[in-house]
PDB file of C-alpha atoms in Angstrom:
ATOM      1  CA  MET Q   1    -132.086-130.017  33.453  1.00 41.00           C
ATOM      2  CA  ARG Q   2    -132.561-128.999  37.083  1.00 57.00           C
ATOM      3  CA  ASN Q   3    -132.142-131.375  39.981  1.00 59.00           C
ATOM      4  CA  GLU Q   4    -135.839-131.454  40.922  1.00 61.00           C
ATOM      5  CA  HIS Q   5    -137.637-134.530  42.016  1.00 87.00           C
ATOM      6  CA  VAL Q   6    -141.313-135.425  41.601  1.00 93.00           C
ATOM      7  CA  PHE Q   7    -142.615-138.891  42.353  1.00 93.00           C
ATOM      8  CA  SER Q   8    -145.854-140.592  43.315  1.00 93.00           C
ATOM      9  CA  VAL Q   9    -146.513-143.369  45.790  1.00 92.00           C
ATOM     10  CA  ARG Q  10    -149.597-145.434  46.584  1.00 92.00           C
ATOM     11  CA  GLY Q  11    -150.751-145.685  50.188  1.00 87.00           C
ATOM     12  CA  ASP Q  12    -149.571-144.436  53.569  1.00 85.00           C
ATOM     13  CA  ALA Q  13    -147.029-147.208  54.093  1.00 85.00           C
ATOM     14  CA  GLU Q  14    -145.251-146.492  50.802  1.00 90.00           C
ATOM     15  CA  LEU Q  15    -145.293-142.761  51.559  1.00 89.00           C
ATOM     16  CA  VAL Q  16    -143.571-143.337  54.892  1.00 87.00           C
ATOM     17  CA  ALA Q  17    -141.101-145.799  53.342  1.00 89.00           C
ATOM     18  CA  ARG Q  18    -140.106-143.572  50.408  1.00 90.00           C
ATOM     19  CA  ALA Q  19    -140.579-140.072  51.835  1.00 88.00           C
ATOM     20  CA  GLY Q  20    -140.327-140.526  55.606  1.00 86.00           C
ATOM     21  CA  HIS Q  21    -136.848-139.027  55.608  1.00 86.00           C
ATOM     22  CA  LEU Q  22    -138.343-135.768  54.327  1.00 88.00           C
ATOM     23  CA  PHE Q  23    -140.428-135.464  57.495  1.00 85.00           C
ATOM     24  CA  GLU Q  24    -137.265-136.067  59.522  1.00 85.00           C
ATOM     25  CA  SER Q  25    -135.524-133.256  57.691  1.00 85.00           C
ATOM     26  CA  ALA Q  26    -138.014-130.603  58.849  1.00 88.00           C
ATOM     27  CA  GLU Q  27    -136.035-127.790  60.464  1.00 89.00           C
ATOM     28  CA  SER Q  28    -138.209-124.686  60.641  1.00 91.00           C
ATOM     29  CA  GLU Q  29    -141.745-125.133  59.311  1.00 93.00           C
ATOM     30  CA  PHE Q  30    -144.402-127.787  58.881  1.00 92.00           C
ATOM     31  CA  VAL Q  31    -147.591-126.705  57.107  1.00 94.00           C
ATOM     32  CA  CYS Q  32    -150.642-128.904  56.668  1.00 92.00           C
ATOM     33  CA  ALA Q  33    -153.988-128.195  55.028  1.00 93.00           C
ATOM     34  CA  ALA Q  34    -156.578-130.925  55.513  1.00 90.00           C
ATOM     35  CA  ARG Q  35    -160.295-131.623  55.731  1.00 84.00           C
ATOM     36  CA  ASP Q  36    -160.043-132.982  59.255  1.00 78.00           C
ATOM     37  CA  LEU Q  37    -157.592-134.620  61.605  1.00 73.00           C
ATOM     38  CA  ARG Q  38    -158.146-138.167  60.333  1.00 70.00           C
ATOM     39  CA  THR Q  39    -156.144-137.747  57.165  1.00 65.00           C
ATOM     40  CA  TRP Q  40    -154.014-140.873  57.446  1.00 55.00           C
ATOM     41  CA  SER Q  41    -155.898-144.072  56.737  1.00 52.00           C
ATOM     42  CA  GLN Q  42    -153.400-146.166  58.698  1.00 57.00           C
ATOM     43  CA  PRO Q  43    -152.752-145.047  62.288  1.00 59.00           C
ATOM     44  CA  ALA Q  44    -149.336-146.763  62.155  1.00 57.00           C
ATOM     45  CA  ALA Q  45    -148.297-144.428  59.327  1.00 57.00           C
ATOM     46  CA  ARG Q  46    -149.432-141.394  61.319  1.00 57.00           C
ATOM     47  CA  GLN Q  47    -147.379-142.564  64.305  1.00 60.00           C
ATOM     48  CA  ALA Q  48    -144.330-143.233  62.101  1.00 57.00           C
ATOM     49  CA  VAL Q  49    -144.445-139.687  60.716  1.00 61.00           C
ATOM     50  CA  ARG Q  50    -144.864-138.165  64.188  1.00 61.00           C
ATOM     51  CA  ALA Q  51    -141.920-140.175  65.487  1.00 59.00           C
ATOM     52  CA  ARG Q  52    -139.728-138.917  62.648  1.00 57.00           C
ATOM     53  CA  MET Q  53    -140.554-135.272  63.323  1.00 63.00           C
ATOM     54  CA  SER Q  54    -138.542-134.924  66.509  1.00 61.00           C
ATOM     55  CA  GLY Q  55    -137.564-131.332  65.692  1.00 57.00           C
ATOM     56  CA  ALA Q  56    -141.173-130.202  65.472  1.00 58.00           C
ATOM     57  CA  TYR Q  57    -141.174-129.043  69.082  1.00 60.00           C
ATOM     58  CA  ALA Q  58    -137.846-127.205  68.969  1.00 70.00           C
ATOM     59  CA  PRO Q  59    -137.769-123.456  69.676  1.00 76.00           C
ATOM     60  CA  GLY Q  60    -138.355-121.484  66.483  1.00 85.00           C
ATOM     61  CA  PHE Q  61    -140.129-124.341  64.708  1.00 89.00           C
ATOM     62  CA  THR Q  62    -143.521-123.321  63.274  1.00 91.00           C
ATOM     63  CA  THR Q  63    -146.397-125.725  62.718  1.00 90.00           C
ATOM     64  CA  ARG Q  64    -149.481-124.451  60.893  1.00 94.00           C
ATOM     65  CA  LYS Q  65    -152.620-126.548  60.495  1.00 91.00           C
ATOM     66  CA  LEU Q  66    -155.409-125.296  58.273  1.00 94.00           C
ATOM     67  CA  LEU Q  67    -158.561-127.376  58.556  1.00 91.00           C
ATOM     68  CA  SER Q  68    -162.125-127.431  57.273  1.00 88.00           C
ATOM     69  CA  PRO Q  69    -164.945-126.643  59.711  1.00 87.00           C
ATOM     70  CA  VAL Q  70    -165.551-130.412  59.829  1.00 83.00           C
ATOM     71  CA  ALA Q  71    -162.559-130.610  62.186  1.00 83.00           C
ATOM     72  CA  LEU Q  72    -164.627-128.939  64.918  1.00 84.00           C
ATOM     73  CA  ALA Q  73    -167.582-131.303  64.645  1.00 81.00           C
ATOM     74  CA  ASP Q  74    -166.563-133.834  67.302  1.00 81.00           C
ATOM     75  CA  GLU Q  75    -165.059-133.613  70.758  1.00 85.00           C
ATOM     76  CA  GLU Q  76    -162.177-135.997  70.022  1.00 83.00           C
ATOM     77  CA  ALA Q  77    -160.950-133.695  67.233  1.00 82.00           C
ATOM     78  CA  ARG Q  78    -161.364-130.591  69.399  1.00 84.00           C
ATOM     79  CA  ALA Q  79    -159.338-132.276  72.163  1.00 86.00           C
ATOM     80  CA  HIS Q  80    -156.557-133.041  69.680  1.00 82.00           C
ATOM     81  CA  LEU Q  81    -156.602-129.425  68.472  1.00 85.00           C
ATOM     82  CA  ARG Q  82    -156.249-128.231  72.071  1.00 86.00           C
ATOM     83  CA  GLN Q  83    -153.265-130.571  72.433  1.00 85.00           C
ATOM     84  CA  VAL Q  84    -151.457-129.393  69.278  1.00 84.00           C
ATOM     85  CA  ARG Q  85    -152.180-125.749  70.076  1.00 87.00           C
ATOM     86  CA  GLY Q  86    -150.831-126.344  73.561  1.00 86.00           C
ATOM     87  CA  ALA Q  87    -147.620-127.626  71.944  1.00 82.00           C
ATOM     88  CA  GLY Q  88    -147.346-124.391  69.965  1.00 86.00           C
ATOM     89  CA  ALA Q  89    -149.043-125.211  66.639  1.00 88.00           C
ATOM     90  CA  LEU Q  90    -150.975-122.459  64.912  1.00 92.00           C
ATOM     91  CA  VAL Q  91    -154.442-123.658  63.907  1.00 92.00           C
ATOM     92  CA  ARG Q  92    -157.008-121.979  61.686  1.00 93.00           C
ATOM     93  CA  ILE Q  93    -160.313-123.062  60.218  1.00 91.00           C
ATOM     94  CA  SER Q  94    -161.035-122.380  56.561  1.00 90.00           C
ATOM     95  CA  GLY Q  95    -164.457-121.336  55.420  1.00 86.00           C
ATOM     96  CA  SER Q  96    -164.002-123.711  52.484  1.00 83.00           C
ATOM     97  CA  ARG Q  97    -164.002-127.446  52.156  1.00 81.00           C
ATOM     98  CA  LEU Q  98    -160.476-128.824  51.878  1.00 84.00           C
ATOM     99  CA  PRO Q  99    -160.967-132.191  50.185  1.00 81.00           C
ATOM    100  CA  HIS Q 100    -157.366-133.449  50.151  1.00 84.00           C
ATOM    101  CA  GLU Q 101    -154.311-132.924  52.277  1.00 90.00           C
ATOM    102  CA  THR Q 102    -151.343-130.798  51.393  1.00 94.00           C
ATOM    103  CA  ILE Q 103    -148.145-130.843  53.433  1.00 93.00           C
ATOM    104  CA  LEU Q 104    -145.284-128.378  53.019  1.00 96.00           C
ATOM    105  CA  ILE Q 105    -141.983-128.834  54.848  1.00 94.00           C
ATOM    106  CA  ASP Q 106    -139.584-125.897  55.167  1.00 95.00           C
ATOM    107  CA  ARG Q 107    -140.880-124.441  51.881  1.00 96.00           C
ATOM    108  CA  ARG Q 108    -138.774-127.017  50.053  1.00 95.00           C
ATOM    109  CA  VAL Q 109    -140.885-130.206  50.088  1.00 95.00           C
ATOM    110  CA  MET Q 110    -144.527-130.662  49.153  1.00 96.00           C
ATOM    111  CA  ILE Q 111    -146.749-133.714  49.541  1.00 95.00           C
ATOM    112  CA  LEU Q 112    -150.175-133.723  47.901  1.00 94.00           C
ATOM    113  CA  ALA Q 113    -152.695-136.424  48.739  1.00 92.00           C
ATOM    114  CA  GLY Q 114    -155.165-137.718  46.193  1.00 91.00           C
ATOM    115  CA  ARG Q 115    -158.574-139.216  46.705  1.00 85.00           C
ATOM    116  CA  GLU Q 116    -159.027-142.385  48.715  1.00 82.00           C
ATOM    117  CA  THR Q 117    -159.482-145.362  46.373  1.00 83.00           C
ATOM    118  CA  SER Q 118    -159.789-149.108  46.837  1.00 84.00           C
ATOM    119  CA  ALA Q 119    -156.080-149.365  45.980  1.00 80.00           C
ATOM    120  CA  GLY Q 120    -155.178-146.718  48.556  1.00 81.00           C
ATOM    121  CA  ARG Q 121    -154.385-143.058  48.241  1.00 87.00           C
ATOM    122  CA  GLU Q 122    -151.869-141.762  45.783  1.00 93.00           C
ATOM    123  CA  TYR Q 123    -149.452-139.152  47.113  1.00 93.00           C
ATOM    124  CA  THR Q 124    -147.342-136.883  44.932  1.00 95.00           C
ATOM    125  CA  VAL Q 125    -144.090-135.705  46.476  1.00 96.00           C
ATOM    126  CA  THR Q 126    -141.919-132.945  45.050  1.00 96.00           C
ATOM    127  CA  THR Q 127    -138.954-130.732  45.832  1.00 95.00           C
ATOM    128  CA  SER Q 128    -139.507-128.521  42.769  1.00 95.00           C
ATOM    129  CA  PRO Q 129    -139.145-124.929  44.022  1.00 95.00           C
ATOM    130  CA  THR Q 130    -141.694-123.654  41.492  1.00 95.00           C
ATOM    131  CA  LEU Q 131    -144.339-126.169  42.563  1.00 95.00           C
ATOM    132  CA  VAL Q 132    -143.613-125.767  46.278  1.00 97.00           C
ATOM    133  CA  ASP Q 133    -143.689-121.951  46.076  1.00 97.00           C
ATOM    134  CA  GLY Q 134    -146.916-121.975  44.061  1.00 97.00           C
ATOM    135  CA  VAL Q 135    -148.751-124.210  46.502  1.00 96.00           C
ATOM    136  CA  HIS Q 136    -147.298-122.360  49.501  1.00 97.00           C
ATOM    137  CA  SER Q 137    -148.672-119.103  48.034  1.00 97.00           C
ATOM    138  CA  MET Q 138    -152.130-120.665  47.697  1.00 94.00           C
ATOM    139  CA  PHE Q 139    -151.889-122.036  51.242  1.00 95.00           C
ATOM    140  CA  ARG Q 140    -150.914-118.591  52.534  1.00 95.00           C
ATOM    141  CA  ALA Q 141    -153.897-116.971  50.793  1.00 94.00           C
ATOM    142  CA  LEU Q 142    -156.258-119.482  52.434  1.00 93.00           C
ATOM    143  CA  TRP Q 143    -154.455-119.136  55.785  1.00 95.00           C
ATOM    144  CA  ASP Q 144    -154.747-115.354  55.753  1.00 95.00           C
ATOM    145  CA  THR Q 145    -158.523-115.520  55.256  1.00 93.00           C
ATOM    146  CA  ALA Q 146    -159.146-118.401  57.670  1.00 93.00           C
ATOM    147  CA  ALA Q 147    -160.404-117.877  61.187  1.00 90.00           C
ATOM    148  CA  GLU Q 148    -158.399-118.403  64.304  1.00 86.00           C
ATOM    149  CA  VAL Q 149    -160.835-120.337  66.395  1.00 71.00           C
ATOM    150  CA  SER Q 150    -161.300-121.523  69.861  1.00 63.00           C
ATOM    151  CA  VAL Q 151    -161.295-125.292  70.057  1.00 52.00           C
ATOM    152  CA  ARG Q 152    -163.974-124.947  72.678  1.00 52.00           C
ATOM    153  CA  PRO Q 153    -166.663-123.780  70.261  1.00 51.00           C
ATOM    154  CA  ASP Q 154    -170.128-122.901  71.372  1.00 51.00           C
ATOM    155  CA  ALA Q 155    -173.114-125.041  70.400  1.00 52.00           C
ATOM    156  CA  SER Q 156    -173.840-123.005  67.274  1.00 51.00           C
ATOM    157  CA  SER Q 157    -170.265-123.506  65.967  1.00 53.00           C
ATOM    158  CA  VAL Q 158    -170.559-127.256  66.415  1.00 51.00           C
ATOM    159  CA  ARG Q 159    -173.978-127.232  64.717  1.00 54.00           C
ATOM    160  CA  ILE Q 160    -172.540-125.254  61.756  1.00 53.00           C
ATOM    161  CA  ALA Q 161    -169.595-127.680  61.469  1.00 52.00           C
ATOM    162  CA  ARG Q 162    -171.927-130.684  61.511  1.00 54.00           C
ATOM    163  CA  ASP Q 163    -174.230-129.027  58.974  1.00 59.00           C
ATOM    164  CA  ARG Q 164    -171.305-128.393  56.610  1.00 52.00           C
ATOM    165  CA  ALA Q 165    -170.078-131.942  57.083  1.00 52.00           C
ATOM    166  CA  SER Q 166    -173.521-133.232  56.176  1.00 58.00           C
ATOM    167  CA  ARG Q 167    -173.812-130.966  53.101  1.00 56.00           C
ATOM    168  CA  TRP Q 168    -170.325-131.940  51.930  1.00 50.00           C
ATOM    169  CA  GLY Q 169    -171.073-135.629  52.353  1.00 54.00           C
ATOM    170  CA  THR Q 170    -168.472-136.124  55.061  1.00 51.00           C
ATOM    171  CA  SER Q 171    -168.811-137.557  58.506  1.00 49.00           C
ATOM    172  CA  PRO Q 172    -167.974-135.475  61.552  1.00 46.00           C
ATOM    173  CA  ARG Q 173    -167.042-138.772  63.256  1.00 42.00           C
ATOM    174  CA  ARG Q 174    -168.604-138.215  66.633  1.00 37.00           C
TER     175      ARG Q 174
END
């Protein structure tokens, strides 16, 4: 039997408690695919993860964020995208809806988020090379077809993002 680890946790707080050290261990790459920038239900959990990723701004570190068009629908999100791009993150917008988050760290750790429920989100965490490589390959295929976009979109881009958010039953959170 290989030394691979797969476990699930319920809620942001448990994710940070049981897998926070994996964020700390990021050395070269942090990849995130998400519907929008409000993927953590508890702002304290988001801050805890950011605080643990001190190496994320080191030379040679690559951050890639792949988001749905919904991420362009409000000015607060566009301002955040300008900030992360200014810090060196690569950001692309998928033409497809991305309903749940996926995080990949150094091509050795994967965190998949489930749907939001009344009991909180379930996250699955793994270090299985086969699972990580498979999801990274899917991420790369989406990344390669996604658009590099300006986070200062024109009025028609914002209208398209809001229209997609409405069709997909999501809120652009103005």
